[in-house]
Amino acid sequence: MDVKIDEIVEQVIKEVKINGAGYPPVRSAVPEKGKAAFLTETETYEIKEADVPEPGEREILVRMEGCIVSESDAQEFLKDIPGYQCPAIGEEGTGIVVKTGTTEVKDVHGRIIKEGDLVTALGSVNIRKPGYGDRKKGPQSCGWYSSYVILREDMKILQMNDLDLDSRMLYRRACEAYASVERICKLYKPEKYAKIAVAGCQTTGLLMIAALKCAGFSDIIAIDEDEERLALALRLGARHKAVFTCKSGMQGMVEKAKSCFGGELADIALQCVELPGGNSIVRRFVRAGGNIADLTKHVRTHLTKEAYGQGEKMLKLAQTAEIPLYRLITHRFHLEEINEANWTVLSGRGHVCAVLNR
């Protein structure tokens, strides 16, 4: 019997909106103790018991459901860059509000946050509460790497009750991707029928393909050396694919792209991966007078209030269009496996690595 696991998983996701552990949130008494990951030494987080902090004025207490381990998190874990100090780690997380403080808290759009709401925060989520540690005084508890976190109103909280867990964890990255698409549209003013080449289908490239699709572009070609990444690119919105191999040569790749675009080259090419020849290689895929958008610069996109709405819009459009963004989360770990999660990110395996609080 040929069981198609991918089809079964997608059907389940269509029928059940994933929320936390896969069920509607259940309100329960907040325990006195929780778990927190303390960075006690290089390459070592220790999971320790800690007092669950009490929310104060303009604060809420959130039970962590899931968070992303980013490359900057992994660099802080490894501490392999002299003088490097990440301002905040364990940032890209989400959870359910279990307790509110003495005054009401509003999200970035002015909505009042209530118990039971699903939220994320786009600002720094370093904990500075008794029992959760302080970098200057000892081992540090790191943002969402805890079973409970305190969020302040100035941390740019966003209510996300109509998004599933995977979408909420990918929210910051969706904001950055959609903001990049909006910036490209302002710079080059492409028509919706524009031919777009995406060079490099690692995490950034795949997110850009999904963002372009959500923005209404459909004539997209994905270029990469890995067949699995190209297959995922097609699932996320690319119409064509071109395998980058030494055998085909540069001219063969260009001819492949032209055949996909009906004998023409791309109007715009997005460089989403570092290449030996820089954007001179990517330029070969673009017609005369076309444009290149270099997205390899390691600078975090400044997210405005407009970008928050764009990210949320992209995630909702992806749900409606059944674009399987959840496939970008290739590794999932329990909070107790935080060290293994960081090593996975450092190894470069997969795309996005998530830590779940179960």
GROMACS .gro file of C-alpha atoms in nm:
model
  358
    1MET     CA    1   0.000   0.000   0.000
    2ASP     CA    2   0.144   0.336  -0.105
    3VAL     CA    3   0.089   0.576   0.186
    4LYS     CA    4   0.157   0.939   0.091
    5ILE     CA    5   0.262   1.090   0.422
    6ASP     CA    6   0.295   1.448   0.289
    7GLU     CA    7  -0.064   1.446   0.164
    8ILE     CA    8  -0.191   1.311   0.496
    9VAL     CA    9  -0.001   1.582   0.690
   10GLU     CA   10  -0.134   1.858   0.467
   11GLN     CA   11  -0.490   1.729   0.502
   12VAL     CA   12  -0.462   1.725   0.881
   13ILE     CA   13  -0.330   2.083   0.881
   14LYS     CA   14  -0.621   2.195   0.665
   15GLU     CA   15  -0.873   2.041   0.903
   16VAL     CA   16  -0.709   2.137   1.233
   17LYS     CA   17  -0.561   2.478   1.301
   18ILE     CA   18  -0.246   2.405   1.499
   19ASN     CA   19  -0.252   2.599   1.824
   20GLY     CA   20   0.017   2.531   2.080
   21ALA     CA   21   0.039   2.153   2.112
   22GLY     CA   22  -0.229   2.106   1.846
   23TYR     CA   23  -0.538   2.171   2.060
   24PRO     CA   24  -0.730   2.481   2.170
   25PRO     CA   25  -0.558   2.654   2.463
   26VAL     CA   26  -0.672   2.534   2.804
   27ARG     CA   27  -0.666   2.790   3.081
   28SER     CA   28  -0.514   2.652   3.398
   29ALA     CA   29  -0.360   2.784   3.716
   30VAL     CA   30  -0.014   2.931   3.669
   31PRO     CA   31   0.245   2.720   3.855
   32GLU     CA   32   0.493   2.874   4.099
   33LYS     CA   33   0.790   2.721   3.919
   34GLY     CA   34   0.886   2.704   3.553
   35LYS     CA   35   1.183   2.598   3.341
   36ALA     CA   36   1.443   2.826   3.190
   37ALA     CA   37   1.755   2.773   2.979
   38PHE     CA   38   2.061   2.933   3.140
   39LEU     CA   39   2.373   2.987   2.930
   40THR     CA   40   2.616   2.875   3.200
   41GLU     CA   41   2.927   2.848   2.981
   42THR     CA   42   3.033   2.831   2.619
   43GLU     CA   43   2.830   2.572   2.424
   44THR     CA   44   2.622   2.481   2.728
   45TYR     CA   45   2.267   2.570   2.822
   46GLU     CA   46   2.136   2.420   3.143
   47ILE     CA   47   1.763   2.380   3.199
   48LYS     CA   48   1.691   2.488   3.556
   49GLU     CA   49   1.385   2.541   3.768
   50ALA     CA   50   1.301   2.906   3.824
   51ASP     CA   51   1.026   3.105   3.992
   52VAL     CA   52   0.757   3.210   3.747
   53PRO     CA   53   0.770   3.591   3.753
   54GLU     CA   54   0.466   3.801   3.837
   55PRO     CA   55   0.358   4.054   3.570
   56GLY     CA   56   0.370   4.416   3.681
   57GLU     CA   57   0.246   4.742   3.535
   58ARG     CA   58   0.196   4.717   3.156
   59GLU     CA   59   0.329   4.361   3.154
   60ILE     CA   60   0.184   4.021   3.066
   61LEU     CA   61   0.292   3.668   3.155
   62VAL     CA   62   0.313   3.435   2.854
   63ARG     CA   63   0.348   3.059   2.845
   64MET     CA   64   0.596   2.988   2.566
   65GLU     CA   65   0.467   2.754   2.295
   66GLY     CA   66   0.749   2.772   2.043
   67CYS     CA   67   1.044   2.980   1.927
   68ILE     CA   68   1.304   2.986   1.651
   69VAL     CA   69   1.677   2.936   1.707
   70SER     CA   70   1.838   3.197   1.483
   71GLU     CA   71   2.194   3.217   1.354
   72SER     CA   72   2.272   3.499   1.599
   73ASP     CA   73   2.142   3.279   1.883
   74ALA     CA   74   2.378   3.002   1.774
   75GLN     CA   75   2.673   3.244   1.751
   76GLU     CA   76   2.609   3.356   2.108
   77PHE     CA   77   2.590   2.989   2.210
   78LEU     CA   78   2.925   2.921   2.045
   79LYS     CA   79   3.084   3.259   2.121
   80ASP     CA   80   3.332   3.212   1.837
   81ILE     CA   81   3.353   3.579   1.740
   82PRO     CA   82   3.596   3.788   1.952
   83GLY     CA   83   3.411   4.065   2.127
   84TYR     CA   84   3.075   3.954   1.985
   85GLN     CA   85   2.776   3.998   2.210
   86CYS     CA   86   2.425   3.950   2.079
   87PRO     CA   87   2.191   4.212   2.231
   88ALA     CA   88   1.910   3.957   2.272
   89ILE     CA   89   1.879   3.585   2.212
   90GLY     CA   90   1.577   3.364   2.182
   91GLU     CA   91   1.381   3.648   2.020
   92GLU     CA   92   1.155   3.483   1.763
   93GLY     CA   93   0.896   3.321   1.987
   94THR     CA   94   0.525   3.301   2.055
   95GLY     CA   95   0.291   3.185   2.327
   96ILE     CA   96  -0.038   3.222   2.511
   97VAL     CA   97  -0.113   3.494   2.765
   98VAL     CA   98  -0.183   3.333   3.102
   99LYS     CA   99  -0.183   3.641   3.326
  100THR     CA  100  -0.204   4.018   3.288
  101GLY     CA  101  -0.050   4.283   3.510
  102THR     CA  102  -0.191   4.573   3.707
  103THR     CA  103  -0.272   4.784   3.402
  104GLU     CA  104  -0.398   4.688   3.059
  105VAL     CA  105  -0.150   4.618   2.781
  106LYS     CA  106  -0.213   4.701   2.415
  107ASP     CA  107  -0.045   4.548   2.113
  108VAL     CA  108   0.118   4.753   1.835
  109HIS     CA  109  -0.221   4.802   1.667
  110GLY     CA  110  -0.390   4.927   1.985
  111ARG     CA  111  -0.577   4.605   2.066
  112ILE     CA  112  -0.612   4.523   2.436
  113ILE     CA  113  -0.430   4.200   2.527
  114LYS     CA  114  -0.636   3.951   2.730
  115GLU     CA  115  -0.575   3.617   2.897
  116GLY     CA  116  -0.595   3.342   2.638
  117ASP     CA  117  -0.464   3.561   2.355
  118LEU     CA  118  -0.188   3.427   2.131
  119VAL     CA  119   0.097   3.675   2.103
  120THR     CA  120   0.450   3.737   1.983
  121ALA     CA  121   0.690   4.025   2.048
  122LEU     CA  122   0.917   4.196   1.799
  123GLY     CA  123   1.130   4.375   2.057
  124SER     CA  124   1.401   4.240   2.285
  125VAL     CA  125   1.271   3.974   2.526
  126ASN     CA  126   1.561   3.949   2.769
  127ILE     CA  127   1.430   3.855   3.113
  128ARG     CA  128   1.521   4.074   3.408
  129LYS     CA  129   1.311   3.916   3.682
  130PRO     CA  130   1.418   3.746   4.006
  131GLY     CA  131   1.499   3.381   3.949
  132TYR     CA  132   1.555   3.426   3.576
  133GLY     CA  133   1.912   3.550   3.594
  134ASP     CA  134   2.112   3.847   3.472
  135ARG     CA  135   2.417   3.843   3.244
  136LYS     CA  136   2.611   4.076   3.475
  137LYS     CA  137   2.538   3.879   3.790
  138GLY     CA  138   2.556   3.524   3.665
  139PRO     CA  139   2.405   3.274   3.420
  140GLN     CA  140   2.148   3.430   3.190
  141SER     CA  141   1.804   3.306   3.104
  142CYS     CA  142   1.752   3.376   2.737
  143GLY     CA  143   1.430   3.529   2.609
  144TRP     CA  144   1.185   3.269   2.484
  145TYR     CA  145   1.413   2.986   2.601
  146SER     CA  146   1.189   2.955   2.907
  147SER     CA  147   0.853   2.798   2.979
  148TYR     CA  148   0.720   3.138   3.090
  149VAL     CA  149   0.828   3.486   2.983
  150ILE     CA  150   0.730   3.839   3.081
  151LEU     CA  151   0.647   4.075   2.796
  152ARG     CA  152   0.629   4.450   2.841
  153GLU     CA  153   0.413   4.674   2.628
  154ASP     CA  154   0.723   4.846   2.484
  155MET     CA  155   0.844   4.511   2.343
  156LYS     CA  156   0.612   4.561   2.043
  157ILE     CA  157   0.363   4.288   2.126
  158LEU     CA  158   0.135   4.162   1.853
  159GLN     CA  159  -0.190   3.970   1.904
  160MET     CA  160  -0.207   3.675   1.661
  161ASN     CA  161  -0.519   3.476   1.753
  162ASP     CA  162  -0.601   3.374   1.395
  163LEU     CA  163  -0.260   3.227   1.306
  164ASP     CA  164  -0.132   2.876   1.375
  165LEU     CA  165   0.182   2.804   1.576
  166ASP     CA  166   0.417   2.759   1.280
  167SER     CA  167   0.300   3.085   1.122
  168ARG     CA  168   0.347   3.271   1.448
  169MET     CA  169   0.702   3.140   1.489
  170LEU     CA  170   0.783   3.250   1.132
  171TYR     CA  171   0.621   3.591   1.176
  172ARG     CA  172   0.938   3.804   1.205
  173ARG     CA  173   1.088   3.637   0.899
  174ALA     CA  174   0.766   3.683   0.705
  175CYS     CA  175   0.773   4.054   0.795
  176GLU     CA  176   1.128   4.087   0.665
  177ALA     CA  177   1.053   3.893   0.344
  178TYR     CA  178   0.735   4.084   0.260
  179ALA     CA  179   0.901   4.416   0.346
  180SER     CA  180   1.179   4.325   0.099
  181VAL     CA  181   0.920   4.255  -0.172
  182GLU     CA  182   0.752   4.590  -0.102
  183ARG     CA  183   1.089   4.766  -0.123
  184ILE     CA  184   1.167   4.595  -0.456
  185CYS     CA  185   0.827   4.704  -0.589
  186LYS     CA  186   0.895   5.066  -0.489
  187LEU     CA  187   1.242   5.064  -0.644
  188TYR     CA  188   1.174   4.885  -0.974
  189LYS     CA  189   0.793   4.903  -1.011
  190PRO     CA  190   0.754   4.556  -1.170
  191GLU     CA  191   0.422   4.452  -1.320
  192LYS     CA  192   0.251   4.147  -1.170
  193TYR     CA  193   0.337   3.951  -1.483
  194ALA     CA  194   0.710   4.032  -1.446
  195LYS     CA  195   0.958   3.748  -1.488
  196ILE     CA  196   1.152   3.701  -1.164
  197ALA     CA  197   1.454   3.477  -1.104
  198VAL     CA  198   1.545   3.379  -0.747
  199ALA     CA  199   1.909   3.268  -0.721
  200GLY     CA  200   1.963   3.053  -0.414
  201CYS     CA  201   1.685   2.853  -0.249
  202GLN     CA  202   1.806   2.838   0.105
  203THR     CA  203   1.586   2.987   0.377
  204THR     CA  204   1.599   3.347   0.250
  205GLY     CA  205   1.530   3.248  -0.110
  206LEU     CA  206   1.240   3.021  -0.018
  207LEU     CA  207   1.082   3.292   0.199
  208MET     CA  208   1.118   3.542  -0.085
  209ILE     CA  209   0.949   3.302  -0.328
  210ALA     CA  210   0.656   3.264  -0.088
  211ALA     CA  211   0.641   3.642  -0.032
  212LEU     CA  212   0.646   3.710  -0.408
  213LYS     CA  213   0.365   3.460  -0.458
  214CYS     CA  214   0.160   3.620  -0.180
  215ALA     CA  215   0.221   3.962  -0.338
  216GLY     CA  216   0.066   3.845  -0.664
  217PHE     CA  217   0.372   3.750  -0.872
  218SER     CA  218   0.355   3.411  -1.040
  219ASP     CA  219   0.621   3.389  -1.314
  220ILE     CA  220   0.905   3.290  -1.079
  221ILE     CA  221   1.201   3.066  -1.155
  222ALA     CA  222   1.398   2.909  -0.869
  223ILE     CA  223   1.769   2.849  -0.926
  224ASP     CA  224   1.969   2.626  -0.694
  225GLU     CA  225   2.207   2.330  -0.695
  226ASP     CA  226   1.994   2.116  -0.464
  227GLU     CA  227   1.696   1.923  -0.603
  228GLU     CA  228   1.518   1.902  -0.266
  229ARG     CA  229   1.533   2.277  -0.216
  230LEU     CA  230   1.403   2.329  -0.569
  231ALA     CA  231   1.115   2.089  -0.506
  232LEU     CA  232   1.022   2.293  -0.197
  233ALA     CA  233   1.053   2.615  -0.397
  234LEU     CA  234   0.787   2.484  -0.636
  235ARG     CA  235   0.560   2.406  -0.341
  236LEU     CA  236   0.607   2.760  -0.206
  237GLY     CA  237   0.516   2.938  -0.528
  238ALA     CA  238   0.785   2.909  -0.797
  239ARG     CA  239   0.654   2.817  -1.141
  240HIS     CA  240   0.985   2.692  -1.282
  241LYS     CA  241   1.311   2.550  -1.152
  242ALA     CA  242   1.667   2.534  -1.285
  243VAL     CA  243   1.930   2.307  -1.135
  244PHE     CA  244   2.264   2.483  -1.107
  245THR     CA  245   2.531   2.225  -1.199
  246CYS     CA  246   2.886   2.238  -1.327
  247LYS     CA  247   2.792   2.003  -1.613
  248SER     CA  248   2.541   2.241  -1.766
  249GLY     CA  249   2.776   2.538  -1.742
  250MET     CA  250   2.676   2.900  -1.706
  251GLN     CA  251   2.548   2.932  -2.060
  252GLY     CA  252   2.340   2.617  -2.021
  253MET     CA  253   2.182   2.766  -1.708
  254VAL     CA  254   2.101   3.088  -1.889
  255GLU     CA  255   1.942   2.896  -2.176
  256LYS     CA  256   1.736   2.694  -1.927
  257ALA     CA  257   1.608   3.016  -1.767
  258LYS     CA  258   1.522   3.160  -2.108
  259SER     CA  259   1.326   2.849  -2.204
  260CYS     CA  260   1.124   2.877  -1.882
  261PHE     CA  261   1.045   3.241  -1.958
  262GLY     CA  262   0.940   3.180  -2.318
  263GLY     CA  263   1.274   3.269  -2.474
  264GLU     CA  264   1.335   3.579  -2.265
  265LEU     CA  265   1.548   3.654  -1.959
  266ALA     CA  266   1.422   3.775  -1.623
  267ASP     CA  267   1.307   4.130  -1.558
  268ILE     CA  268   1.437   4.108  -1.202
  269ALA     CA  269   1.674   3.866  -1.029
  270LEU     CA  270   1.700   3.826  -0.653
  271GLN     CA  271   2.041   3.720  -0.525
  272CYS     CA  272   1.966   3.527  -0.207
  273VAL     CA  273   2.298   3.346  -0.158
  274GLU     CA  274   2.665   3.443  -0.167
  275LEU     CA  275   2.828   3.345  -0.500
  276PRO     CA  276   3.198   3.335  -0.596
  277GLY     CA  277   3.148   3.586  -0.874
  278GLY     CA  278   2.908   3.805  -0.679
  279ASN     CA  279   2.611   3.947  -0.867
  280SER     CA  280   2.797   3.919  -1.200
  281ILE     CA  281   2.670   3.559  -1.216
  282VAL     CA  282   2.315   3.659  -1.131
  283ARG     CA  283   2.334   3.938  -1.390
  284ARG     CA  284   2.354   3.674  -1.664
  285PHE     CA  285   1.992   3.575  -1.594
  286VAL     CA  286   1.858   3.929  -1.637
  287ARG     CA  287   1.761   4.099  -1.962
  288ALA     CA  288   1.926   4.422  -2.073
  289GLY     CA  289   1.783   4.698  -1.860
  290GLY     CA  290   1.665   4.453  -1.595
  291ASN     CA  291   1.746   4.479  -1.226
  292ILE     CA  292   1.917   4.282  -0.948
  293ALA     CA  293   1.816   4.292  -0.582
  294ASP     CA  294   2.099   4.178  -0.355
  295LEU     CA  295   1.947   4.018  -0.043
  296THR     CA  296   2.272   3.869   0.090
  297LYS     CA  297   2.364   4.168   0.306
  298HIS     CA  298   2.372   4.058   0.667
  299VAL     CA  299   2.175   4.354   0.796
  300ARG     CA  300   1.849   4.298   0.980
  301THR     CA  301   1.563   4.475   0.810
  302HIS     CA  302   1.423   4.761   1.017
  303LEU     CA  303   1.063   4.667   1.079
  304THR     CA  304   0.812   4.949   1.089
  305LYS     CA  305   0.452   4.934   1.201
  306GLU     CA  306   0.361   4.902   0.834
  307ALA     CA  307   0.589   4.597   0.805
  308TYR     CA  308   0.411   4.430   1.101
  309GLY     CA  309   0.087   4.443   0.907
  310GLN     CA  310   0.259   4.323   0.589
  311GLY     CA  311   0.398   4.017   0.766
  312GLU     CA  312   0.059   3.929   0.908
  313LYS     CA  313  -0.097   3.983   0.564
  314MET     CA  314   0.156   3.747   0.404
  315LEU     CA  315   0.091   3.471   0.657
  316LYS     CA  316  -0.286   3.496   0.611
  317LEU     CA  317  -0.251   3.496   0.232
  318ALA     CA  318  -0.025   3.190   0.259
  319GLN     CA  319  -0.291   3.011   0.464
  320THR     CA  320  -0.563   3.101   0.213
  321ALA     CA  321  -0.351   2.998  -0.087
  322GLU     CA  322  -0.238   2.681   0.094
  323ILE     CA  323   0.130   2.774   0.061
  324PRO     CA  324   0.296   2.527   0.303
  325LEU     CA  325   0.524   2.763   0.497
  326TYR     CA  326   0.537   2.504   0.777
  327ARG     CA  327   0.776   2.305   0.556
  328LEU     CA  328   1.043   2.567   0.626
  329ILE     CA  329   1.058   2.444   0.987
  330THR     CA  330   1.269   2.135   0.923
  331HIS     CA  331   1.382   2.061   1.281
  332ARG     CA  332   1.181   2.067   1.605
  333PHE     CA  333   1.320   2.017   1.954
  334HIS     CA  334   1.193   2.024   2.310
  335LEU     CA  335   1.318   2.299   2.541
  336GLU     CA  336   1.537   2.040   2.714
  337GLU     CA  337   1.712   1.979   2.381
  338ILE     CA  338   1.820   2.341   2.336
  339ASN     CA  339   2.191   2.253   2.302
  340GLU     CA  340   2.118   2.007   2.020
  341ALA     CA  341   1.900   2.270   1.853
  342ASN     CA  342   2.188   2.520   1.850
  343TRP     CA  343   2.430   2.263   1.709
  344THR     CA  344   2.178   2.186   1.435
  345VAL     CA  345   2.169   2.553   1.334
  346LEU     CA  346   2.548   2.576   1.339
  347SER     CA  347   2.574   2.266   1.118
  348GLY     CA  348   2.367   2.435   0.847
  349ARG     CA  349   2.129   2.141   0.819
  350GLY     CA  350   1.775   2.212   0.707
  351HIS     CA  351   1.615   2.556   0.706
  352VAL     CA  352   1.450   2.672   1.028
  353CYS     CA  353   1.503   2.511   1.368
  354ALA     CA  354   1.230   2.546   1.632
  355VAL     CA  355   1.219   2.478   2.006
  356LEU     CA  356   0.880   2.379   2.147
  357ASN     CA  357   0.760   2.392   2.506
  358ARG     CA  358   0.580   2.064   2.572
   0.00000   0.00000   0.00000
